[in-house]
mmCIF file of C-alpha atoms and ligand atoms in Angstrom:
data_model
loop_
_atom_site.group_PDB
_atom_site.id
_atom_site.type_symbol
_atom_site.label_atom_id
_atom_site.label_comp_id
_atom_site.label_asym_id
_atom_site.label_seq_id
_atom_site.Cartn_x
_atom_site.Cartn_y
_atom_site.Cartn_z
ATOM 1 C CA MET A 1 -20.992 -16.707 3.415
ATOM 2 C CA LYS A 2 -18.582 -13.993 2.324
ATOM 3 C CA VAL A 3 -19.821 -10.432 1.914
ATOM 4 C CA PRO A 4 -16.977 -8.131 0.918
ATOM 5 C CA LEU A 5 -17.425 -4.377 1.256
ATOM 6 C CA LEU A 6 -16.897 -4.057 -2.485
ATOM 7 C CA GLU A 7 -16.325 -6.634 -5.194
ATOM 8 C CA LEU A 8 -15.546 -5.428 -8.716
ATOM 9 C CA LYS A 9 -14.773 -8.753 -10.398
ATOM 10 C CA GLN A 10 -18.393 -9.638 -10.991
ATOM 11 C CA GLN A 11 -19.113 -6.275 -12.562
ATOM 12 C CA TYR A 12 -16.107 -6.737 -14.822
ATOM 13 C CA GLN A 13 -17.377 -10.121 -15.991
ATOM 14 C CA SER A 14 -20.644 -8.491 -17.070
ATOM 15 C CA ILE A 15 -18.896 -5.950 -19.335
ATOM 16 C CA LYS A 16 -15.697 -7.828 -20.144
ATOM 17 C CA LYS A 17 -16.375 -8.480 -23.841
ATOM 18 C CA GLU A 18 -17.141 -4.860 -24.522
ATOM 19 C CA VAL A 19 -14.203 -3.575 -22.496
ATOM 20 C CA LEU A 20 -11.756 -5.870 -24.272
ATOM 21 C CA ARG A 21 -13.143 -4.888 -27.678
ATOM 22 C CA VAL A 22 -12.762 -1.139 -27.086
ATOM 23 C CA ALA A 23 -9.380 -1.644 -25.415
ATOM 24 C CA GLU A 24 -8.148 -3.521 -28.467
ATOM 25 C CA GLU A 25 -9.336 -0.775 -30.819
ATOM 26 C CA PHE A 26 -7.664 1.733 -28.536
ATOM 27 C CA PHE A 27 -4.327 -0.068 -28.603
ATOM 28 C CA GLU A 28 -4.430 -0.363 -32.393
ATOM 29 C CA LYS A 29 -4.773 3.426 -32.687
ATOM 30 C CA GLN A 30 -1.841 4.180 -30.321
ATOM 31 C CA TYR A 31 -3.392 7.562 -29.498
ATOM 32 C CA PHE A 32 -2.750 7.869 -25.785
ATOM 33 C CA ILE A 33 -2.885 11.520 -24.739
ATOM 34 C CA LEU A 34 -6.239 13.388 -24.744
ATOM 35 C CA GLY A 35 -7.766 13.263 -28.259
ATOM 36 C CA PRO A 36 -11.033 11.642 -29.390
ATOM 37 C CA SER A 37 -11.616 9.170 -26.554
ATOM 38 C CA VAL A 38 -11.304 11.868 -23.889
ATOM 39 C CA GLU A 39 -13.445 14.274 -25.928
ATOM 40 C CA THR A 40 -16.146 11.633 -26.364
ATOM 41 C CA LEU A 41 -16.260 10.907 -22.650
ATOM 42 C CA GLU A 42 -16.366 14.622 -21.846
ATOM 43 C CA LYS A 43 -19.473 15.038 -24.007
ATOM 44 C CA GLU A 44 -21.101 12.018 -22.359
ATOM 45 C CA ILE A 45 -20.268 13.209 -18.841
ATOM 46 C CA SER A 46 -21.540 16.746 -19.467
ATOM 47 C CA ARG A 47 -24.808 15.325 -20.799
ATOM 48 C CA TYR A 48 -25.141 12.857 -17.928
ATOM 49 C CA CYS A 49 -24.409 15.528 -15.324
ATOM 50 C CA ALA A 50 -26.714 18.101 -16.970
ATOM 51 C CA SER A 51 -23.855 20.568 -17.330
ATOM 52 C CA LYS A 52 -22.796 22.446 -20.442
ATOM 53 C CA TYR A 53 -19.150 21.390 -20.256
ATOM 54 C CA ALA A 54 -16.991 18.642 -18.783
ATOM 55 C CA VAL A 55 -13.202 18.443 -18.677
ATOM 56 C CA GLY A 56 -11.514 15.083 -18.083
ATOM 57 C CA VAL A 57 -8.775 15.248 -15.462
ATOM 58 C CA SER A 58 -6.332 12.907 -13.749
ATOM 59 C CA SER A 59 -8.298 12.265 -10.532
ATOM 60 C CA GLY A 60 -11.003 13.580 -8.252
ATOM 61 C CA THR A 61 -8.303 15.221 -6.177
ATOM 62 C CA ASP A 62 -6.943 17.010 -9.225
ATOM 63 C CA ALA A 63 -10.496 17.984 -10.198
ATOM 64 C CA LEU A 64 -10.671 19.894 -6.896
ATOM 65 C CA LEU A 65 -7.181 21.311 -7.261
ATOM 66 C CA ILE A 66 -7.610 22.536 -10.839
ATOM 67 C CA SER A 67 -11.005 24.063 -9.974
ATOM 68 C CA LEU A 68 -9.490 26.007 -7.087
ATOM 69 C CA MET A 69 -6.647 27.095 -9.386
ATOM 70 C CA ALA A 70 -9.100 28.204 -12.080
ATOM 71 C CA ALA A 71 -11.013 30.158 -9.439
ATOM 72 C CA GLY A 72 -7.766 31.943 -8.603
ATOM 73 C CA ILE A 73 -7.584 30.661 -5.029
ATOM 74 C CA GLY A 74 -4.188 31.254 -3.494
ATOM 75 C CA PRO A 75 -2.225 32.041 -0.333
ATOM 76 C CA LYS A 76 -4.248 33.488 2.558
ATOM 77 C CA ASP A 77 -7.596 32.952 0.843
ATOM 78 C CA GLY A 78 -10.278 31.243 2.910
ATOM 79 C CA VAL A 79 -12.313 28.307 1.604
ATOM 80 C CA ILE A 80 -15.230 26.876 3.554
ATOM 81 C CA THR A 81 -15.818 23.133 3.623
ATOM 82 C CA THR A 82 -16.845 20.241 5.850
ATOM 83 C CA PRO A 83 -14.462 18.496 8.264
ATOM 84 C CA TYR A 84 -16.223 15.192 7.543
ATOM 85 C CA THR A 85 -15.065 14.173 4.073
ATOM 86 C CA PHE A 86 -12.230 12.434 2.310
ATOM 87 C CA PHE A 87 -8.904 14.138 2.952
ATOM 88 C CA SER A 88 -8.422 15.603 -0.499
ATOM 89 C CA THR A 89 -11.275 18.100 -0.179
ATOM 90 C CA ALA A 90 -9.270 20.073 2.371
ATOM 91 C CA GLY A 91 -5.898 18.880 1.068
ATOM 92 C CA ALA A 92 -6.507 20.619 -2.267
ATOM 93 C CA ILE A 93 -7.292 23.900 -0.485
ATOM 94 C CA THR A 94 -4.098 23.863 1.548
ATOM 95 C CA ARG A 95 -1.889 22.823 -1.354
ATOM 96 C CA LEU A 96 -2.609 26.250 -2.859
ATOM 97 C CA GLY A 97 -1.686 27.970 0.393
ATOM 98 C CA ALA A 98 -5.310 28.750 1.175
ATOM 99 C CA ARG A 99 -6.965 28.136 4.520
ATOM 100 C CA PRO A 100 -9.774 25.637 5.046
ATOM 101 C CA ILE A 101 -12.564 26.984 7.243
ATOM 102 C CA PHE A 102 -14.657 24.129 8.554
ATOM 103 C CA VAL A 103 -18.390 24.068 9.149
ATOM 104 C CA ASP A 104 -20.075 21.248 11.064
ATOM 105 C CA ILE A 105 -22.379 18.743 9.377
ATOM 106 C CA ASP A 106 -26.063 17.884 9.454
ATOM 107 C CA PRO A 107 -26.617 14.868 11.747
ATOM 108 C CA ASP A 108 -29.012 13.165 9.303
ATOM 109 C CA THR A 109 -27.156 13.482 6.007
ATOM 110 C CA PHE A 110 -23.526 13.916 7.171
ATOM 111 C CA ASN A 111 -23.367 16.869 4.747
ATOM 112 C CA LEU A 112 -22.374 20.485 5.441
ATOM 113 C CA SER A 113 -25.031 22.114 7.591
ATOM 114 C CA PRO A 114 -26.528 25.325 6.153
ATOM 115 C CA GLU A 115 -27.331 26.527 9.692
ATOM 116 C CA GLY A 116 -23.736 25.860 10.710
ATOM 117 C CA LEU A 117 -22.604 27.778 7.655
ATOM 118 C CA VAL A 118 -24.606 30.849 8.609
ATOM 119 C CA ARG A 119 -23.304 30.603 12.177
ATOM 120 C CA VAL A 120 -19.670 30.498 11.043
ATOM 121 C CA LEU A 121 -20.168 33.390 8.650
ATOM 122 C CA THR A 122 -21.911 35.629 11.131
ATOM 123 C CA THR A 123 -19.314 35.073 13.856
ATOM 124 C CA MET A 124 -16.351 35.526 11.517
ATOM 125 C CA GLY A 125 -14.042 38.506 11.949
ATOM 126 C CA GLN A 126 -13.990 41.264 9.340
ATOM 127 C CA ALA A 127 -10.481 40.431 8.090
ATOM 128 C CA GLU A 128 -11.290 36.747 7.698
ATOM 129 C CA ARG A 129 -14.519 37.519 5.881
ATOM 130 C CA GLU A 130 -12.694 39.724 3.414
ATOM 131 C CA ARG A 131 -10.373 36.873 2.476
ATOM 132 C CA LEU A 132 -13.184 34.362 2.094
ATOM 133 C CA ARG A 133 -13.341 33.236 -1.530
ATOM 134 C CA ALA A 134 -15.065 29.908 -2.023
ATOM 135 C CA ILE A 135 -17.108 27.087 -0.555
ATOM 136 C CA ILE A 136 -16.800 23.369 -1.247
ATOM 137 C CA PRO A 137 -19.948 21.455 -0.298
ATOM 138 C CA VAL A 138 -19.390 17.686 -0.456
ATOM 139 C CA HIS A 139 -22.162 15.323 -1.584
ATOM 140 C CA LEU A 140 -21.129 12.606 0.826
ATOM 141 C CA TYR A 141 -21.945 8.916 0.281
ATOM 142 C CA GLY A 142 -23.984 9.787 -2.835
ATOM 143 C CA GLN A 143 -26.482 12.257 -1.416
ATOM 144 C CA CYS A 144 -26.406 15.943 -2.319
ATOM 145 C CA ALA A 145 -25.737 18.585 0.289
ATOM 146 C CA ASP A 146 -28.625 20.971 0.986
ATOM 147 C CA MET A 147 -27.648 23.229 -1.903
ATOM 148 C CA ASP A 148 -30.352 25.930 -2.034
ATOM 149 C CA PRO A 149 -29.393 27.645 1.237
ATOM 150 C CA ILE A 150 -25.704 27.089 0.435
ATOM 151 C CA LEU A 151 -26.069 28.719 -2.993
ATOM 152 C CA LYS A 152 -27.972 31.585 -1.398
ATOM 153 C CA VAL A 153 -25.163 32.217 1.092
ATOM 154 C CA ALA A 154 -22.598 31.968 -1.722
ATOM 155 C CA GLU A 155 -24.488 34.620 -3.633
ATOM 156 C CA ASP A 156 -24.799 36.898 -0.602
ATOM 157 C CA TYR A 157 -21.088 36.610 0.204
ATOM 158 C CA ASN A 158 -19.880 36.438 -3.403
ATOM 159 C CA LEU A 159 -18.287 32.997 -3.013
ATOM 160 C CA VAL A 160 -17.275 30.565 -5.753
ATOM 161 C CA VAL A 161 -19.071 27.232 -5.322
ATOM 162 C CA ILE A 162 -17.080 24.071 -6.034
ATOM 163 C CA GLU A 163 -19.161 20.924 -5.576
ATOM 164 C CA ASP A 164 -17.197 17.890 -4.448
ATOM 165 C CA ALA A 165 -19.366 15.342 -6.236
ATOM 166 C CA ALA A 166 -16.707 12.609 -6.191
ATOM 167 C CA GLN A 167 -19.139 10.195 -4.520
ATOM 168 C CA ALA A 168 -22.270 11.494 -6.192
ATOM 169 C CA ILE A 169 -22.306 11.165 -9.971
ATOM 170 C CA GLY A 170 -25.965 11.022 -11.004
ATOM 171 C CA ALA A 171 -27.305 12.163 -7.625
ATOM 172 C CA GLU A 172 -29.994 14.832 -7.682
ATOM 173 C CA TYR A 173 -31.060 17.718 -5.485
ATOM 174 C CA ARG A 174 -34.603 18.963 -6.120
ATOM 175 C CA GLY A 175 -34.346 17.740 -9.699
ATOM 176 C CA ARG A 176 -30.870 19.147 -10.345
ATOM 177 C CA ARG A 177 -27.876 16.941 -10.976
ATOM 178 C CA ALA A 178 -24.852 16.880 -8.695
ATOM 179 C CA GLY A 179 -22.116 19.023 -10.221
ATOM 180 C CA SER A 180 -24.518 21.239 -12.185
ATOM 181 C CA MET A 181 -25.465 23.615 -9.364
ATOM 182 C CA GLY A 182 -22.215 25.331 -8.442
ATOM 183 C CA ASN A 183 -19.575 27.009 -10.592
ATOM 184 C CA TYR A 184 -17.570 23.774 -10.693
ATOM 185 C CA GLY A 185 -18.532 20.125 -10.198
ATOM 186 C CA CYS A 186 -15.730 17.727 -9.272
ATOM 187 C CA PHE A 187 -15.977 14.021 -10.052
ATOM 188 C CA SER A 188 -13.737 11.028 -9.415
ATOM 189 C CA PHE A 189 -13.416 7.804 -11.374
ATOM 190 C CA PHE A 190 -11.502 6.085 -8.573
ATOM 191 C CA PRO A 191 -12.449 2.397 -8.860
ATOM 192 C CA SER A 192 -14.636 2.346 -5.727
ATOM 193 C CA LYS A 193 -16.867 5.183 -6.914
ATOM 194 C CA ASN A 194 -20.124 4.326 -8.666
ATOM 195 C CA LEU A 195 -18.504 5.113 -12.012
ATOM 196 C CA GLY A 196 -14.982 3.784 -11.586
ATOM 197 C CA ALA A 197 -12.140 3.603 -14.088
ATOM 198 C CA PHE A 198 -9.501 0.858 -14.169
ATOM 199 C CA GLY A 199 -7.194 3.235 -12.331
ATOM 200 C CA ASP A 200 -7.337 6.920 -11.509
ATOM 201 C CA GLY A 201 -9.396 9.533 -13.312
ATOM 202 C CA GLY A 202 -11.795 12.399 -12.798
ATOM 203 C CA ALA A 203 -13.703 15.250 -14.391
ATOM 204 C CA VAL A 204 -14.791 18.817 -13.756
ATOM 205 C CA THR A 205 -18.174 20.022 -14.971
ATOM 206 C CA THR A 206 -19.202 23.630 -15.442
ATOM 207 C CA ASN A 207 -21.857 25.708 -17.162
ATOM 208 C CA SER A 208 -19.409 28.495 -17.965
ATOM 209 C CA LYS A 209 -17.611 28.610 -21.286
ATOM 210 C CA ALA A 210 -14.875 30.790 -19.786
ATOM 211 C CA ILE A 211 -14.263 28.322 -16.943
ATOM 212 C CA ASP A 212 -14.195 25.395 -19.373
ATOM 213 C CA LYS A 213 -11.506 27.182 -21.375
ATOM 214 C CA LYS A 214 -9.440 27.980 -18.265
ATOM 215 C CA LEU A 215 -9.608 24.373 -17.090
ATOM 216 C CA ARG A 216 -8.426 23.085 -20.475
ATOM 217 C CA ILE A 217 -5.422 25.396 -20.364
ATOM 218 C CA LEU A 218 -4.526 24.581 -16.739
ATOM 219 C CA ARG A 219 -4.785 20.859 -17.529
ATOM 220 C CA VAL A 220 -1.778 21.110 -19.871
ATOM 221 C CA HIS A 221 0.606 23.151 -17.688
ATOM 222 C CA GLY A 222 -1.178 26.409 -18.464
ATOM 223 C CA ALA A 223 0.029 26.263 -22.074
ATOM 224 C CA ASN A 224 -1.916 28.296 -24.654
ATOM 225 C CA PRO A 225 -0.790 27.898 -27.353
ATOM 226 C CA LYS A 226 1.525 24.951 -26.836
ATOM 227 C CA TYR A 227 4.834 25.960 -25.182
ATOM 228 C CA TYR A 228 3.570 29.450 -24.302
ATOM 229 C CA HIS A 229 2.530 29.865 -20.679
ATOM 230 C CA ARG A 230 0.674 32.884 -19.349
ATOM 231 C CA VAL A 231 -0.347 30.907 -16.265
ATOM 232 C CA ILE A 232 1.090 27.957 -14.348
ATOM 233 C CA GLY A 233 -0.936 24.778 -14.560
ATOM 234 C CA GLY A 234 0.006 21.132 -14.267
ATOM 235 C CA ASN A 235 -0.323 17.758 -15.907
ATOM 236 C CA PHE A 236 -3.942 17.145 -14.984
ATOM 237 C CA ARG A 237 -4.861 15.067 -18.037
ATOM 238 C CA LEU A 238 -7.321 12.209 -17.941
ATOM 239 C CA ASP A 239 -5.611 9.115 -19.298
ATOM 240 C CA ALA A 240 -7.178 8.307 -22.683
ATOM 241 C CA LEU A 241 -7.371 4.569 -21.949
ATOM 242 C CA GLN A 242 -9.311 5.291 -18.763
ATOM 243 C CA ALA A 243 -11.660 7.503 -20.773
ATOM 244 C CA VAL A 244 -12.463 4.580 -23.083
ATOM 245 C CA ILE A 245 -13.227 2.287 -20.136
ATOM 246 C CA VAL A 246 -15.344 4.898 -18.350
ATOM 247 C CA SER A 247 -17.340 5.485 -21.557
ATOM 248 C CA VAL A 248 -18.265 1.810 -21.638
ATOM 249 C CA LYS A 249 -19.245 1.790 -17.964
ATOM 250 C CA LEU A 250 -21.282 4.996 -18.135
ATOM 251 C CA LYS A 251 -23.942 3.182 -20.198
ATOM 252 C CA TYR A 252 -24.575 0.865 -17.256
ATOM 253 C CA LEU A 253 -24.423 3.468 -14.501
ATOM 254 C CA ASP A 254 -28.156 4.114 -14.173
ATOM 255 C CA GLY A 255 -28.822 0.387 -13.903
ATOM 256 C CA TRP A 256 -26.166 0.025 -11.204
ATOM 257 C CA ILE A 257 -27.579 3.010 -9.318
ATOM 258 C CA LYS A 258 -31.070 1.467 -9.395
ATOM 259 C CA THR A 259 -29.740 -1.759 -7.944
ATOM 260 C CA ARG A 260 -27.843 0.083 -5.216
ATOM 261 C CA GLN A 261 -31.066 1.935 -4.343
ATOM 262 C CA LYS A 262 -32.930 -1.372 -4.308
ATOM 263 C CA ASN A 263 -30.314 -2.871 -1.997
ATOM 264 C CA ALA A 264 -30.651 0.139 0.309
ATOM 265 C CA LYS A 265 -34.391 -0.376 0.423
ATOM 266 C CA ILE A 266 -34.019 -4.059 1.224
ATOM 267 C CA TYR A 267 -31.528 -3.272 3.998
ATOM 268 C CA LYS A 268 -33.932 -0.746 5.506
ATOM 269 C CA GLN A 269 -36.797 -3.249 5.493
ATOM 270 C CA LEU A 270 -34.615 -5.969 6.988
ATOM 271 C CA PHE A 271 -33.253 -3.700 9.716
ATOM 272 C CA LYS A 272 -36.757 -2.639 10.692
ATOM 273 C CA LYS A 273 -38.018 -6.199 10.708
ATOM 274 C CA ALA A 274 -35.099 -7.234 12.920
ATOM 275 C CA GLY A 275 -36.017 -4.461 15.378
ATOM 276 C CA LEU A 276 -32.557 -2.988 15.191
ATOM 277 C CA GLU A 277 -33.577 0.655 15.232
ATOM 278 C CA ARG A 278 -32.738 0.867 18.945
ATOM 279 C CA HIS A 279 -29.129 0.143 18.103
ATOM 280 C CA ILE A 280 -28.569 1.748 14.751
ATOM 281 C CA GLN A 281 -29.729 4.756 12.799
ATOM 282 C CA LEU A 282 -30.435 4.070 9.132
ATOM 283 C CA PRO A 283 -29.360 6.444 6.351
ATOM 284 C CA VAL A 284 -31.808 9.316 5.981
ATOM 285 C CA GLU A 285 -32.801 10.247 2.444
ATOM 286 C CA LYS A 286 -33.501 13.941 2.527
ATOM 287 C CA GLU A 287 -32.677 14.985 -0.998
ATOM 288 C CA ASP A 288 -33.768 13.449 -4.318
ATOM 289 C CA ARG A 289 -31.927 10.557 -5.818
ATOM 290 C CA HIS A 290 -29.397 9.300 -3.321
ATOM 291 C CA ILE A 291 -27.094 7.115 -5.432
ATOM 292 C CA TYR A 292 -25.735 5.109 -2.486
ATOM 293 C CA ASN A 293 -22.052 5.107 -3.233
ATOM 294 C CA GLN A 294 -22.013 4.096 0.420
ATOM 295 C CA PHE A 295 -24.694 2.768 2.747
ATOM 296 C CA VAL A 296 -23.690 4.259 6.077
ATOM 297 C CA ILE A 297 -25.406 3.456 9.333
ATOM 298 C CA ARG A 298 -24.808 5.093 12.688
ATOM 299 C CA VAL A 299 -24.126 2.555 15.402
ATOM 300 C CA LYS A 300 -25.290 3.953 18.723
ATOM 301 C CA GLU A 301 -22.756 1.982 20.751
ATOM 302 C CA LYS A 302 -19.955 -0.573 20.254
ATOM 303 C CA ARG A 303 -19.325 0.369 16.643
ATOM 304 C CA ASP A 304 -15.785 -0.975 16.631
ATOM 305 C CA LEU A 305 -16.750 -4.234 18.331
ATOM 306 C CA LEU A 306 -19.543 -4.709 15.804
ATOM 307 C CA ARG A 307 -17.089 -4.117 12.990
ATOM 308 C CA GLN A 308 -14.748 -6.761 14.391
ATOM 309 C CA PHE A 309 -17.607 -9.193 14.860
ATOM 310 C CA LEU A 310 -18.692 -8.689 11.243
ATOM 311 C CA LEU A 311 -15.146 -9.239 10.074
ATOM 312 C CA SER A 312 -15.073 -12.570 11.939
ATOM 313 C CA LYS A 313 -18.191 -13.518 9.935
ATOM 314 C CA GLU A 314 -16.464 -12.523 6.672
ATOM 315 C CA ILE A 315 -18.518 -9.364 6.281
ATOM 316 C CA GLY A 316 -16.610 -6.308 5.128
ATOM 317 C CA SER A 317 -17.345 -2.840 6.462
ATOM 318 C CA GLU A 318 -15.464 0.436 6.696
ATOM 319 C CA VAL A 319 -15.365 3.623 8.709
ATOM 320 C CA TYR A 320 -15.612 6.705 6.500
ATOM 321 C CA TYR A 321 -13.946 8.574 8.175
ATOM 322 C CA PRO A 322 -12.435 7.769 11.593
ATOM 323 C CA LEU A 323 -10.788 11.149 12.247
ATOM 324 C CA PRO A 324 -12.445 14.404 11.130
ATOM 325 C CA LEU A 325 -10.158 16.714 9.195
ATOM 326 C CA HIS A 326 -9.948 19.467 11.827
ATOM 327 C CA LEU A 327 -8.298 16.937 14.170
ATOM 328 C CA GLN A 328 -5.744 15.633 11.646
ATOM 329 C CA GLU A 329 -2.165 16.200 12.698
ATOM 330 C CA CYS A 330 -1.278 18.002 9.453
ATOM 331 C CA PHE A 331 -4.004 20.572 10.146
ATOM 332 C CA SER A 332 -3.078 21.211 13.778
ATOM 333 C CA TYR A 333 -1.815 24.666 12.713
ATOM 334 C CA LEU A 334 -5.442 25.623 12.094
ATOM 335 C CA ASN A 335 -5.931 25.417 15.883
ATOM 336 C CA TYR A 336 -9.318 23.738 15.917
ATOM 337 C CA PRO A 337 -9.814 22.142 19.344
ATOM 338 C CA ASN A 338 -11.354 18.772 20.079
ATOM 339 C CA GLY A 339 -15.094 19.403 20.296
ATOM 340 C CA ALA A 340 -15.063 22.168 17.681
ATOM 341 C CA PHE A 341 -17.427 20.179 15.437
ATOM 342 C CA PRO A 342 -19.407 17.819 17.679
ATOM 343 C CA VAL A 343 -21.645 16.398 14.940
ATOM 344 C CA ALA A 344 -18.702 15.485 12.716
ATOM 345 C CA GLU A 345 -16.830 14.045 15.696
ATOM 346 C CA HIS A 346 -19.829 11.953 16.699
ATOM 347 C CA ALA A 347 -20.185 10.693 13.106
ATOM 348 C CA ALA A 348 -16.519 9.731 13.019
ATOM 349 C CA SER A 349 -16.892 7.533 16.079
ATOM 350 C CA HIS A 350 -20.306 6.029 15.232
ATOM 351 C CA SER A 351 -20.634 5.613 11.467
ATOM 352 C CA LEU A 352 -20.186 2.328 9.648
ATOM 353 C CA ALA A 353 -20.408 1.638 5.905
ATOM 354 C CA LEU A 354 -21.933 -1.701 4.912
ATOM 355 C CA PRO A 355 -21.632 -3.525 1.575
ATOM 356 C CA ILE A 356 -24.079 -2.030 -0.962
ATOM 357 C CA TYR A 357 -22.599 -2.782 -4.408
ATOM 358 C CA PRO A 358 -25.077 -3.828 -7.133
ATOM 359 C CA GLU A 359 -24.064 -7.478 -7.495
ATOM 360 C CA LEU A 360 -24.936 -8.375 -3.879
ATOM 361 C CA THR A 361 -27.663 -10.999 -3.526
ATOM 362 C CA GLU A 362 -30.650 -10.701 -1.218
ATOM 363 C CA ASN A 363 -29.201 -13.600 0.745
ATOM 364 C CA GLN A 364 -26.032 -11.644 1.349
ATOM 365 C CA LEU A 365 -27.965 -8.575 2.505
ATOM 366 C CA ALA A 366 -30.038 -10.745 4.840
ATOM 367 C CA TYR A 367 -26.866 -12.393 6.158
ATOM 368 C CA VAL A 368 -25.384 -8.984 7.054
ATOM 369 C CA VAL A 369 -28.501 -7.875 8.923
ATOM 370 C CA GLU A 370 -28.850 -11.226 10.667
ATOM 371 C CA LYS A 371 -25.267 -11.064 11.964
ATOM 372 C CA ILE A 372 -25.823 -7.522 13.226
ATOM 373 C CA ARG A 373 -28.984 -8.737 14.990
ATOM 374 C CA ILE A 374 -27.051 -11.571 16.618
ATOM 375 C CA PHE A 375 -24.301 -9.190 17.733
ATOM 376 C CA PHE A 376 -26.761 -6.960 19.542
ATOM 377 C CA SER A 377 -28.812 -9.802 21.008
ATOM 378 C CA ASN A 378 -25.624 -11.225 22.569
ATOM 379 C CA SER A 379 -24.302 -7.955 23.913
HETATM 380 C C1 PLP B 401 -12.724 9.888 -3.757
HETATM 381 C C2 PLP B 401 -12.919 11.272 -3.293
HETATM 382 C C3 PLP B 401 -12.093 12.321 -3.686
HETATM 383 C C4 PLP B 401 -10.819 12.120 -4.436
HETATM 384 O O1 PLP B 401 -10.905 11.434 -5.630
HETATM 385 P P1 PLP B 401 -9.624 10.665 -6.198
HETATM 386 O O2 PLP B 401 -10.052 10.317 -7.580
HETATM 387 O O3 PLP B 401 -9.385 9.481 -5.331
HETATM 388 O O4 PLP B 401 -8.488 11.609 -6.194
HETATM 389 C C5 PLP B 401 -12.397 13.603 -3.275
HETATM 390 N N1 PLP B 401 -13.463 13.845 -2.496
HETATM 391 C C6 PLP B 401 -14.278 12.868 -2.076
HETATM 392 C C7 PLP B 401 -15.454 13.208 -1.222
HETATM 393 C C8 PLP B 401 -14.029 11.549 -2.448
HETATM 394 O O5 PLP B 401 -14.828 10.580 -1.997
#
């Protein structure tokens, strides 16, 4: 039996007719740049994410970059984030000449630890604290970071909050939607996210009219009006064809999320029944509505051997992420030593993402757990 980590062809078959119909209408109109299809999606995304405004942008990475630009982040500014995330969270900070300041993660959720945050802030030098401008909590794997204490700290220290919700569209924290809690919410429509385009795309949500306006200007090279530039922006436009596709898929998102949650529940039951808790730690749901963009287990030992064994049984898995950001070569100038963030480093060497996409059958889920059981009973 084959169990790929992610398989999008089946999902496409289920929406193909509708996608082809809207694509055909789109091609007839020959209206490719921004315009009605992007505006429609923006309204739908703002409603879905319980935010007042949404601005379609070119990718999740550009959502982060344009948010930092709108917040006025620049050279020598400090921005706090987690070292255990996709590269672009910290990449966006450094592209503006600002400095990422890392805070270790919570061992249960893999998200930025509020206690770690307080520790970093209270041990920070005066000069560094004065240059501190923003914080980017990441809602990793589809579960929100512990936002209340983070928002409290942001208020106390006067920090802009940019939520990296690229993996968490539709996730909730104490009844609040991902992307609606900070000043900016950054989303990605990369195909492997729960709401994926047929290519790259993203969005920024906000509850501020002024921020919405700034983002719209920065998205078109800072032009306002056209050909007059008071600020420097970029081409951060969401492709209109992608907007049309994402609009179709958004209608199905809640159904897909429910099935992912159901799959997670089945996995958890199967793992318990197989007595595998000695060998692996299951995902911990601490906050409301985990949307399971990834189902990530912690393998207590032999993670890489298990991964190879699964591969030999045609089961896909992935390590998100094998090297924490503070240890990346390109960030060596930040001078973080090995051991600086033990929880993130442990996660990097023990975590393993298993297939969780909605179209998986119960047989496939059972096959994955059975092979993991066999691996540990033989070793
Ligand atoms: C996917 C992702 C991004 C980047 O999104 P792209 O659309 O691929 O540019 C940023 N942050 C996190 C946490 C992500 O998972």
